[in-house]
XYZ file of C-alpha atoms in Angstrom:
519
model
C -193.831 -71.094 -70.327
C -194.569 -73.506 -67.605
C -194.134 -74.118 -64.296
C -193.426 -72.061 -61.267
C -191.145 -69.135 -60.722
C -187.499 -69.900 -61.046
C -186.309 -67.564 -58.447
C -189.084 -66.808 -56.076
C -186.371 -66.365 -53.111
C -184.090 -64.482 -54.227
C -186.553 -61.815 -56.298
C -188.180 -61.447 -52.941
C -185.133 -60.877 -51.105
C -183.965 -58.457 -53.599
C -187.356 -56.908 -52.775
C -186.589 -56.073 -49.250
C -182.767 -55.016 -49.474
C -182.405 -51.591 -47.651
C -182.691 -48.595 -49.862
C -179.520 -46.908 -49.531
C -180.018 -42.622 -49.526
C -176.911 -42.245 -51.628
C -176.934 -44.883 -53.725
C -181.080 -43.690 -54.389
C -179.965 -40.503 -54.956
C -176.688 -41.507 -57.441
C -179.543 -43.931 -59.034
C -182.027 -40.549 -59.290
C -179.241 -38.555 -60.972
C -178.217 -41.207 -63.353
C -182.003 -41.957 -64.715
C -181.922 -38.129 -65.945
C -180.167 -39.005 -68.627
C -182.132 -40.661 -71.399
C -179.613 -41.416 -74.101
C -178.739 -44.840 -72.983
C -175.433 -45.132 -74.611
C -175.029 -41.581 -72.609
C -176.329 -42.893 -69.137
C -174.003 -46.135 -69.799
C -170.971 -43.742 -70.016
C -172.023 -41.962 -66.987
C -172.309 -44.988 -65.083
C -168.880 -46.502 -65.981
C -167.286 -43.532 -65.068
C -169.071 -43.853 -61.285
C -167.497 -47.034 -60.856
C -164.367 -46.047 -61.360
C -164.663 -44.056 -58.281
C -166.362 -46.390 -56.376
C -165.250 -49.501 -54.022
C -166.928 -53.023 -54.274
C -169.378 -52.184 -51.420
C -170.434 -49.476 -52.861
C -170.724 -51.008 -55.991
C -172.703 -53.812 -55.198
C -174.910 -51.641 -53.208
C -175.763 -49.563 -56.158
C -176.595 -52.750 -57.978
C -178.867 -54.024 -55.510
C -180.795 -50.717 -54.987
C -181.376 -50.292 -58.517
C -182.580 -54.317 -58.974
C -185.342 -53.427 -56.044
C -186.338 -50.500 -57.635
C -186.912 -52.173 -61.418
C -188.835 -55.057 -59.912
C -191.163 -52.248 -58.244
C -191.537 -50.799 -61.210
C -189.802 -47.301 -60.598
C -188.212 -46.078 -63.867
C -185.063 -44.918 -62.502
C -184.219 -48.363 -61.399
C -185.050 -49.719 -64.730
C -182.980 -47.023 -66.768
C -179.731 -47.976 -64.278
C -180.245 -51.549 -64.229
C -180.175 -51.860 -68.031
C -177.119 -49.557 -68.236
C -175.278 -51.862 -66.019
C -175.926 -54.390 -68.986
C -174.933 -52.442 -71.904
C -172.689 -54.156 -74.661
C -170.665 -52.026 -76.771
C -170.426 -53.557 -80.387
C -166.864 -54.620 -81.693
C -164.947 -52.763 -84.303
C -165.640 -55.513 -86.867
C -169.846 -54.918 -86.495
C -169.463 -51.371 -87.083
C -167.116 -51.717 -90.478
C -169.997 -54.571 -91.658
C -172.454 -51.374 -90.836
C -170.494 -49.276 -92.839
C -169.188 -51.357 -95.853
C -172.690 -50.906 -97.136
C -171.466 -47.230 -97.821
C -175.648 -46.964 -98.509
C -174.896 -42.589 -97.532
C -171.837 -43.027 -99.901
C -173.722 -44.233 -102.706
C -176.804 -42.259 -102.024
C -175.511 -39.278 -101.660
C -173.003 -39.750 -104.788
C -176.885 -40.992 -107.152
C -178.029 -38.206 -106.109
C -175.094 -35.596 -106.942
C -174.981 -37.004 -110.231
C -178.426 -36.824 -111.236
C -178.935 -33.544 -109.643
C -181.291 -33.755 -106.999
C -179.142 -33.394 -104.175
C -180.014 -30.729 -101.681
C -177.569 -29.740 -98.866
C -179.382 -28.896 -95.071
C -179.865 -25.595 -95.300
C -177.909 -25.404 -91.764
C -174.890 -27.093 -93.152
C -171.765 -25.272 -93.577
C -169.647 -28.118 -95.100
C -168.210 -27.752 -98.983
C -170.188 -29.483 -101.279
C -169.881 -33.596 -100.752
C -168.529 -33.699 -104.020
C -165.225 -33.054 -103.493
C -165.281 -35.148 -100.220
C -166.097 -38.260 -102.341
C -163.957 -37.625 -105.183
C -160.556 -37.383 -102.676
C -161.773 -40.343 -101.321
C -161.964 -42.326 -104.597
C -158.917 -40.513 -105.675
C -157.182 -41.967 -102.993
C -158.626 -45.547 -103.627
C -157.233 -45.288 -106.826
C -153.794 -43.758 -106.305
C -153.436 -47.292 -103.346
C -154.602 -49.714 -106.668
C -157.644 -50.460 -104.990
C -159.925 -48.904 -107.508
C -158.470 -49.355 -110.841
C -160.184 -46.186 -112.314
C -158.419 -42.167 -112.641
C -161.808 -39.882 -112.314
C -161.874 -35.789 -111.972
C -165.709 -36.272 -111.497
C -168.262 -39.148 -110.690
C -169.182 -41.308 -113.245
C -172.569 -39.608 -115.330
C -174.257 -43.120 -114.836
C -175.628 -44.861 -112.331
C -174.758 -48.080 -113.366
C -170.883 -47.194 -113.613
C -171.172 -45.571 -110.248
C -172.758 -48.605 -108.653
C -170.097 -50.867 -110.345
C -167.667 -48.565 -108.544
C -168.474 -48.845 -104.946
C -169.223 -52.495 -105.440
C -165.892 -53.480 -106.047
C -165.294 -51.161 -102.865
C -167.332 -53.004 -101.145
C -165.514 -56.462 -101.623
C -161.914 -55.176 -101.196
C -163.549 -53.095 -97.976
C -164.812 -56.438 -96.665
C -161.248 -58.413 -96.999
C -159.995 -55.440 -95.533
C -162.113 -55.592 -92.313
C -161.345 -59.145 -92.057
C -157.553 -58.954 -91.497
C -158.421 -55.865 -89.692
C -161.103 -58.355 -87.161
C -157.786 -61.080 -87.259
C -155.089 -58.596 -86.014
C -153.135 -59.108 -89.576
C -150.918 -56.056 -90.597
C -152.078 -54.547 -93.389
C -150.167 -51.067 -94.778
C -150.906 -48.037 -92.886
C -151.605 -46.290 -95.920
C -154.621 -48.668 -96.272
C -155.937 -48.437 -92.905
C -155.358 -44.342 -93.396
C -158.099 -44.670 -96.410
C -160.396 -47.348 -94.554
C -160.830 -44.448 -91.418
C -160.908 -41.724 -94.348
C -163.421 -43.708 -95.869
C -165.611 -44.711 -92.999
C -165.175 -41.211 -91.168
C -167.143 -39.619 -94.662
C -169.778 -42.568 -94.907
C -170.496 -41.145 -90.979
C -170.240 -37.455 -92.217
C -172.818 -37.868 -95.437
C -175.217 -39.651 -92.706
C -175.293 -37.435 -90.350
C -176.217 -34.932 -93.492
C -179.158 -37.319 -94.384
C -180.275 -37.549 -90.983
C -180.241 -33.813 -91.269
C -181.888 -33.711 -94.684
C -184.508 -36.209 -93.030
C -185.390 -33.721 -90.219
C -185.919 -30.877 -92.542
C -188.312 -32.828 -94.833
C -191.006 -33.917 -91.744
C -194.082 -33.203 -92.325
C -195.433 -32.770 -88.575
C -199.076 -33.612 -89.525
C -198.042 -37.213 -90.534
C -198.003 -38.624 -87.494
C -198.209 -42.255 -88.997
C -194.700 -41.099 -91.085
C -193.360 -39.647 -87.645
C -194.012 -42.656 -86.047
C -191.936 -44.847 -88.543
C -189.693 -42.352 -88.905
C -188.947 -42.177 -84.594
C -186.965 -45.843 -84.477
C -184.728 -44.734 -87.444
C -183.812 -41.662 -86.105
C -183.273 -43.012 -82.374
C -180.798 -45.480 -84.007
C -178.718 -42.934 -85.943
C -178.716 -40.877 -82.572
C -177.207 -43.777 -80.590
C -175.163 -45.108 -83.497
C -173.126 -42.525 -84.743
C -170.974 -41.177 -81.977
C -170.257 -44.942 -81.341
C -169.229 -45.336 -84.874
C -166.866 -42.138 -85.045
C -165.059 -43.125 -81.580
C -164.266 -46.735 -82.914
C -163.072 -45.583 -86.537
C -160.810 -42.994 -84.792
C -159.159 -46.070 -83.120
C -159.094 -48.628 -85.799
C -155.302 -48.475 -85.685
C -154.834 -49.627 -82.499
C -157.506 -52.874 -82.918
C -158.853 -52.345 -79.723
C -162.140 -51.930 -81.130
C -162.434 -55.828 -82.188
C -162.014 -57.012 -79.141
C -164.845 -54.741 -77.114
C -167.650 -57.500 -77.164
C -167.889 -56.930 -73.568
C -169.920 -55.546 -70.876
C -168.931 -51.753 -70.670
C -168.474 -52.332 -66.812
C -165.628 -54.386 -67.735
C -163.798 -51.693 -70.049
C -164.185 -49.919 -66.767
C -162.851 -52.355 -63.961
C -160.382 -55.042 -64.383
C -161.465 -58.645 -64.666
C -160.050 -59.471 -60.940
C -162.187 -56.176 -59.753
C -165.244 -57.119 -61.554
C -164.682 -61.318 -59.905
C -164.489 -59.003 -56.492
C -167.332 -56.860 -56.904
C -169.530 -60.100 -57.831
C -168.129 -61.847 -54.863
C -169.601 -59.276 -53.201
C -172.901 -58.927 -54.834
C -173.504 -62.645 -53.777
C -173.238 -61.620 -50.257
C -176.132 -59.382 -50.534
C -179.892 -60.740 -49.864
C -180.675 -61.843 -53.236
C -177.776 -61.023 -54.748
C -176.942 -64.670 -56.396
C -179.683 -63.812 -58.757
C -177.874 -60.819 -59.774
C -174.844 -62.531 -59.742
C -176.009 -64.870 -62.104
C -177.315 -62.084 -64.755
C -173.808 -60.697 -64.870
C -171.718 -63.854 -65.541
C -174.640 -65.041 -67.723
C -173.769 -61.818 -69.763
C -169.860 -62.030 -69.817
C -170.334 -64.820 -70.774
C -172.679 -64.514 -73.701
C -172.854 -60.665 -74.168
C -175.699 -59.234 -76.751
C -175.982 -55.954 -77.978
C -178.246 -53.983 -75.887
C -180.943 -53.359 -78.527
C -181.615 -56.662 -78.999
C -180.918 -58.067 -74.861
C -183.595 -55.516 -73.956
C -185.942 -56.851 -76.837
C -185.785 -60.256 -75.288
C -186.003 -59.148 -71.589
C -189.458 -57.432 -72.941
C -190.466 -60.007 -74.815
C -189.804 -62.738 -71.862
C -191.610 -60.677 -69.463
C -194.621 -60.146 -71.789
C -195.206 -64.040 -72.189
C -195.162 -64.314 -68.711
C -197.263 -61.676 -68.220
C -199.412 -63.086 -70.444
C -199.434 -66.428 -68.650
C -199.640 -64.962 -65.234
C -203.091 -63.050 -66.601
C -204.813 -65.965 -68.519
C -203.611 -68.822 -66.121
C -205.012 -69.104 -62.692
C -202.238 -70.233 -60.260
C -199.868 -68.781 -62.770
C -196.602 -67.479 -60.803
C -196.365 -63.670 -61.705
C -193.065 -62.557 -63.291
C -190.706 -59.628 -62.855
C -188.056 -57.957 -64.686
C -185.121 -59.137 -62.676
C -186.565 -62.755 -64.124
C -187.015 -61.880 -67.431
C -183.672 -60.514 -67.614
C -181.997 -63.715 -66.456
C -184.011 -66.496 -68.155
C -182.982 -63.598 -71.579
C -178.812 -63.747 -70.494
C -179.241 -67.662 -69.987
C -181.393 -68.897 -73.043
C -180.754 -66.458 -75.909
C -177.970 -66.658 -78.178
C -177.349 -63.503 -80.043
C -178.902 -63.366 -83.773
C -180.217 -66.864 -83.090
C -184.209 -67.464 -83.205
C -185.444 -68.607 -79.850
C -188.202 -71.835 -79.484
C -190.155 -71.460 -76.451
C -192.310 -74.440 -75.244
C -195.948 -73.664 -74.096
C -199.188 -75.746 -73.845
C -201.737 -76.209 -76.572
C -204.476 -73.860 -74.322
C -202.416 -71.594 -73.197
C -200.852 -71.104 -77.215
C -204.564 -70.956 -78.461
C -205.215 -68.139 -75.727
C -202.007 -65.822 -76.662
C -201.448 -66.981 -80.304
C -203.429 -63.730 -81.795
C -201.186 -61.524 -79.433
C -197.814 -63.145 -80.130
C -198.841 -62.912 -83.901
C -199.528 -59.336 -84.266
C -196.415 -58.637 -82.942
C -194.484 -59.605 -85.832
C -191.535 -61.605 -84.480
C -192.588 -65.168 -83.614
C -194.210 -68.273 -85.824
C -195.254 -71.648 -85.020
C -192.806 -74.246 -84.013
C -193.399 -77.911 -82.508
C -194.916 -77.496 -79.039
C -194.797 -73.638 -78.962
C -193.198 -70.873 -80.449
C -190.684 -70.159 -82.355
C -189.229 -65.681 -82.306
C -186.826 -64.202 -84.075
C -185.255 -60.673 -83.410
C -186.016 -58.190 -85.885
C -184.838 -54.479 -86.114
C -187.592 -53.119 -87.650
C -190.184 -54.508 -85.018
C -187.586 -53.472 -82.044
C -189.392 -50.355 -81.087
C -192.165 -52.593 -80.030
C -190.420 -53.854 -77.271
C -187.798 -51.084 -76.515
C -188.530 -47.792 -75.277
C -186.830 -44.580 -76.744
C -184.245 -44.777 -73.697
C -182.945 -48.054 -74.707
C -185.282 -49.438 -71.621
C -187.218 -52.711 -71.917
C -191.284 -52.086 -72.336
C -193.182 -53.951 -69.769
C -196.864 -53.429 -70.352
C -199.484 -54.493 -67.574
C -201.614 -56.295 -70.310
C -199.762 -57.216 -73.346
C -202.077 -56.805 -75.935
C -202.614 -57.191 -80.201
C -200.592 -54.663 -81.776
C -202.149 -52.157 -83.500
C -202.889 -52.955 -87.251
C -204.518 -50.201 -88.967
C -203.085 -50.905 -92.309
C -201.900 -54.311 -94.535
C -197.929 -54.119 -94.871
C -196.060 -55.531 -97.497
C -194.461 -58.058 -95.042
C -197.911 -59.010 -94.155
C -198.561 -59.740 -97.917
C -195.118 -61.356 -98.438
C -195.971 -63.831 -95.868
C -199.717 -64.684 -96.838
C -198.301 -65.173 -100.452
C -195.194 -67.012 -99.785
C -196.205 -70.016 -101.535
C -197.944 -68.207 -104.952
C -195.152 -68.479 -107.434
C -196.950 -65.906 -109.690
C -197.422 -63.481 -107.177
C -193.681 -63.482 -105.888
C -192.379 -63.484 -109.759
C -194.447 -60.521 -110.168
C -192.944 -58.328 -107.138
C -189.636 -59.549 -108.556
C -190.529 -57.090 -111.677
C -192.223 -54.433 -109.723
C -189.582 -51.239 -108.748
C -191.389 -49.912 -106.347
C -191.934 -52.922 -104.352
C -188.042 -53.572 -104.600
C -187.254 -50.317 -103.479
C -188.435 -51.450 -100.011
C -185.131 -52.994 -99.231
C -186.334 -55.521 -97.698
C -188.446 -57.734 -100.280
C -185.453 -60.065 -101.958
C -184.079 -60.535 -98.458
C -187.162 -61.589 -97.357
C -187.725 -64.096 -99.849
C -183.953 -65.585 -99.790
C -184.581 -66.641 -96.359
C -187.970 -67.383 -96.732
C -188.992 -68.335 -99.798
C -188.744 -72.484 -100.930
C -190.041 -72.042 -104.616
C -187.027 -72.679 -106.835
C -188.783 -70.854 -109.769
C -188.572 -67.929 -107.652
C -184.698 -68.558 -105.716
C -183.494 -69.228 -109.340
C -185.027 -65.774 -110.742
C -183.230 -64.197 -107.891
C -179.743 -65.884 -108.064
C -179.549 -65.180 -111.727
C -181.017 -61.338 -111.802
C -177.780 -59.286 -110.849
C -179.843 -56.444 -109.782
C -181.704 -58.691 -107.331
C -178.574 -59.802 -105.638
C -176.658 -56.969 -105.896
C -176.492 -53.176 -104.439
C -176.960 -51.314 -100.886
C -180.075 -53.261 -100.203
C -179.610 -56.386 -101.211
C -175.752 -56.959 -100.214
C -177.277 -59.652 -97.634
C -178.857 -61.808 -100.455
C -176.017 -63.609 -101.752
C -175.297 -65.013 -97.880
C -178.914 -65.323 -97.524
C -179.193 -67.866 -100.600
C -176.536 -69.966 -99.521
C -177.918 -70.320 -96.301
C -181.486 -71.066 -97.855
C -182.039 -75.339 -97.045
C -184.316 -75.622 -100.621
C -182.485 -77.222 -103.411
C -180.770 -74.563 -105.331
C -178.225 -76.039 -107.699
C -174.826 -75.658 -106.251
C -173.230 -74.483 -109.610
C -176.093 -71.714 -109.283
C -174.970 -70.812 -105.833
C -171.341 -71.163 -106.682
C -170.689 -67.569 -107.658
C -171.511 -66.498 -104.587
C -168.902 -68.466 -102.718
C -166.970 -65.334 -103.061
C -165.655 -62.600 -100.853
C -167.200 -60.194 -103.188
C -170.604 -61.526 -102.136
C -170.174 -62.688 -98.774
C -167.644 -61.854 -96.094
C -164.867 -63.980 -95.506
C -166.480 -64.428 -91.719
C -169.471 -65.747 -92.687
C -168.160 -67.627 -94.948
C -165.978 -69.391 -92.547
C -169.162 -69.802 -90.470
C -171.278 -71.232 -92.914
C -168.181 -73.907 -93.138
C -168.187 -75.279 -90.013
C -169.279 -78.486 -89.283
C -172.251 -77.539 -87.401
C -173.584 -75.148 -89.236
C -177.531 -74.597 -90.796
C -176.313 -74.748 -94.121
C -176.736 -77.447 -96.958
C -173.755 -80.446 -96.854
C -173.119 -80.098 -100.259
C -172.962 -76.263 -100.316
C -170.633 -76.366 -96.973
C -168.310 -78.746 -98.834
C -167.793 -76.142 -101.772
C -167.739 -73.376 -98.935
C -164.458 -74.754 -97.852
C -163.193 -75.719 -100.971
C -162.924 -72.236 -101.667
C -161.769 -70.967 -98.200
C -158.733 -73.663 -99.080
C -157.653 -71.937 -102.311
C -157.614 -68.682 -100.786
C -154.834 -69.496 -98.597
């Protein structure tokens, strides 16, 4: 955070290009739509009507318009960005079969209530075909007419599910065969994990209390995700069988043009006043494409800094959003933390900002932020739009969180042992993997690595990858067990392999010593 404005030129040029009436108007009509996944559809289906003039000229209009400011040229201008995830992110969503399970614990022990607008059969019988079926394939070795009567039993159950689901998805991801009868009960199976959460969303509406707005507020990120989510989800299941789906980590614009198209249209763009810039944003992005959740989080994020800067530091060059989103397509790496330099006064002035948020920590000579999920709807509006406040300020904390007391008591051994025995604190979800990536105490990784229900289940199926990955000294016979595709997806596994990767030598080593006895 230093130094003058990278693009000065071209951001003013791309100030002054000529506002187009049609492509204003085309821009107007788009920004109606708020869903962005919506608007993103809408959008690629212009451009398939459109030539590259035209094209490019709706680009440019809509880049002038989100460096003024206007909202419709910020809602376009994202869209053109948008990433649709491949098929082999939305199987990892929903190998966690967390509705599934839910749904089936609470069946079992009674307590679960139908939306009173639903006019589906009871889930029951949805389930029970669906482990029938498992069974009758041999990939769940057990003949049932009705769930198991313990939870236990019916957690052991969709474990194993899990781990045959997550071999599954692999030669699914690697364009292996596998029998069609298989891939039949992986969309049966995924196609009712979609069905029961759209019933808990449901369930979740009815039981709002309006007067809780602190509970709505919590509640509003959730929900948007579902919203987006779920239609995705159900289009790429329905076309598992023809694998298309694992190779869509792309810009949507280019399921919409052709590669040689899309090379003309930038040609194009580059002609325009300014347009190099944009030019640069999209091959930035086909090149390295990131989910839109988490681009726009780092496009607000960038332009907050620099905000920031331009506000504290006299002489300071002020930033826009047509910067931000380049210097977020050219230095972030997707699910990677980001370090970004900054001098000792100017970190002193913004530290108690940048800490409230939630996402960043100390690092040599600056910062050091991380996505996170959770803390998203900080930086992203509810149309999938980047937030770009005039003075980026502390967020609000009204209230200590448990992450806030996880991280002041990271290093008290007796404190962390204790929330290892405390139910209610586990059923957070978010606690153990917290402290597998976090934690270094090896009184407390051991407690974890060795308590099955710590490392195990919906909530904590991320623990086991999380503890290899961990750089403190965990015996490698301790971590061995979870060297397993049971635990941790083949894919990951192969990741953690390579030769270049964060995790321990000697825990890489018996990484691939497994991967080799697998083939």
């Amino acid at each position: 955070m230093s130094g003058p404005s990278p693009y000065p030129e071209e951001v003013a040029a791309l100030s002054k290009v000529p506002i187009d009436r049609l492509a204003l108007k085309t821009i107007e009509g788009l920004a109606k739509e708020t869903n962005p996944e919506e608007r993103a559809l809408r959008l690629c289906n212009l451009f398939r009507g459109l030539d590259n003039e035209s094209g490019a000229c709706l680009l440019s209009v809509a880049a002038r318009l989100y460096i003024q400011g206007d909202p419709a040229g910020r809602r376009v201008f994202s869209s053109t960005l948008n990433v649709k995830p491949p098929g082999i992110e939305v199987l990892e969503q929903l190998q966690v079969f967390s509705s599934i399970q839910r749904v089936s614990s609470k069946l079992i022990q009674g307590n679960w209530e139908e939306p009173s607008d639903s006019q589906n059969e009871n889930p029951v019988f949805a389930i029970l075909d669906v482990l029938s079926e498992g069974t009758r394939l041999g990939v769940l070795d057990i003949g049932i007419d009705t769930l198991p009567n313990q939870v236990g039993a019916l957690n052991a159950v969709y474990q194993h599910l899990r781990g045959w689901f997550s071999v599954a998805s692999y030669k699914l991801s690697t364009h292996q065969d596998i029998p069609d009868e298989q891939l039949h009960f992986i969309m049966q199976l995924c196609m009712l994990e979609i069905n029961l959460m759209e019933r808990r969303v449901s369930g979740i509406a009815e039981a709002i209390n309006p007067y809780d707005t602190r509970a709505l507020a919590r509640l509003m990120p959730v929900l948007s995700r579902y919203d987006q989510d779920i239609e995705h989800m159900k289009s790429v299941v329905s076309r598992l069988g023809t694998y298309d789906p694992f190779n869509e980590r792309l810009l949507s614009l280019e399921h919409t043009i052709t590669s040689g198209e899309m090379k003309k249209l930038l040609k194009v763009m580059n002609g325009i006043p300014g347009g190099t810039l944009l030019k640069r944003v999209f091959e930035n992005a086909q090149v390295n494409p990131i989910l839109d959740r988490e681009f726009q989080f780092w496009v607000s994020l960038i332009y907050q800094l620099g905000r920031l800067r331009y506000l504290i530091d006299d002489g300071a060059p002020e930033i826009d959003p047509i910067t931000a989103t380049e210097l977020a397509s050219q230095f972030v790496e997707e699910s990677r933390p980001l370090v970004i330099s900054m001098n000792d006064t100017f970190f002193h002035s913004v530290w108690p900002v940048i800490e409230s948020w939630g996402v960043a920590s100390w690092a040599e000579n600056g910062i050091e932020v991380s996505f996170r999920n959770e803390k998203a709807h900080q930086f992203v509006e509810s149309d999938g739009t980047p937030r770009f406040p005039e003075e980026p300020e502390v967020a609000e904390q009204q209230e200590i969180s448990l992450d806030q007391m996880l991280r002041s008591q990271i290093h008290n051994d007796a404190f962390l042992l204790g929330v290892l025995e405390n139910p209610k604190v586990l059923a957070n979800g978010k606690v153990i993997n917290y402290l597998a990536v976090h934690c270094r105490s090896l009184r407390v990784l051991e407690r974890i690595a060795t308590t099955p229900s710590l490392f195990s289940g919906a909530a904590n199926k991320d623990v086991p990858r999380l503890l290899l990955r961990n750089p403190s000294k965990l015996s490698v016979n301790m971590l061995r067990r979870f060297m397993h595709v049971r635990f941790v997806s083949k894919t990951d596994l192969i990741k953690m392999a390579q030769p270049r990767s964060d995790v321990r030598s000697e825990v890489r080593q018996e990484i691939n010593s497994y991967l080799r006895s697998l083939s």
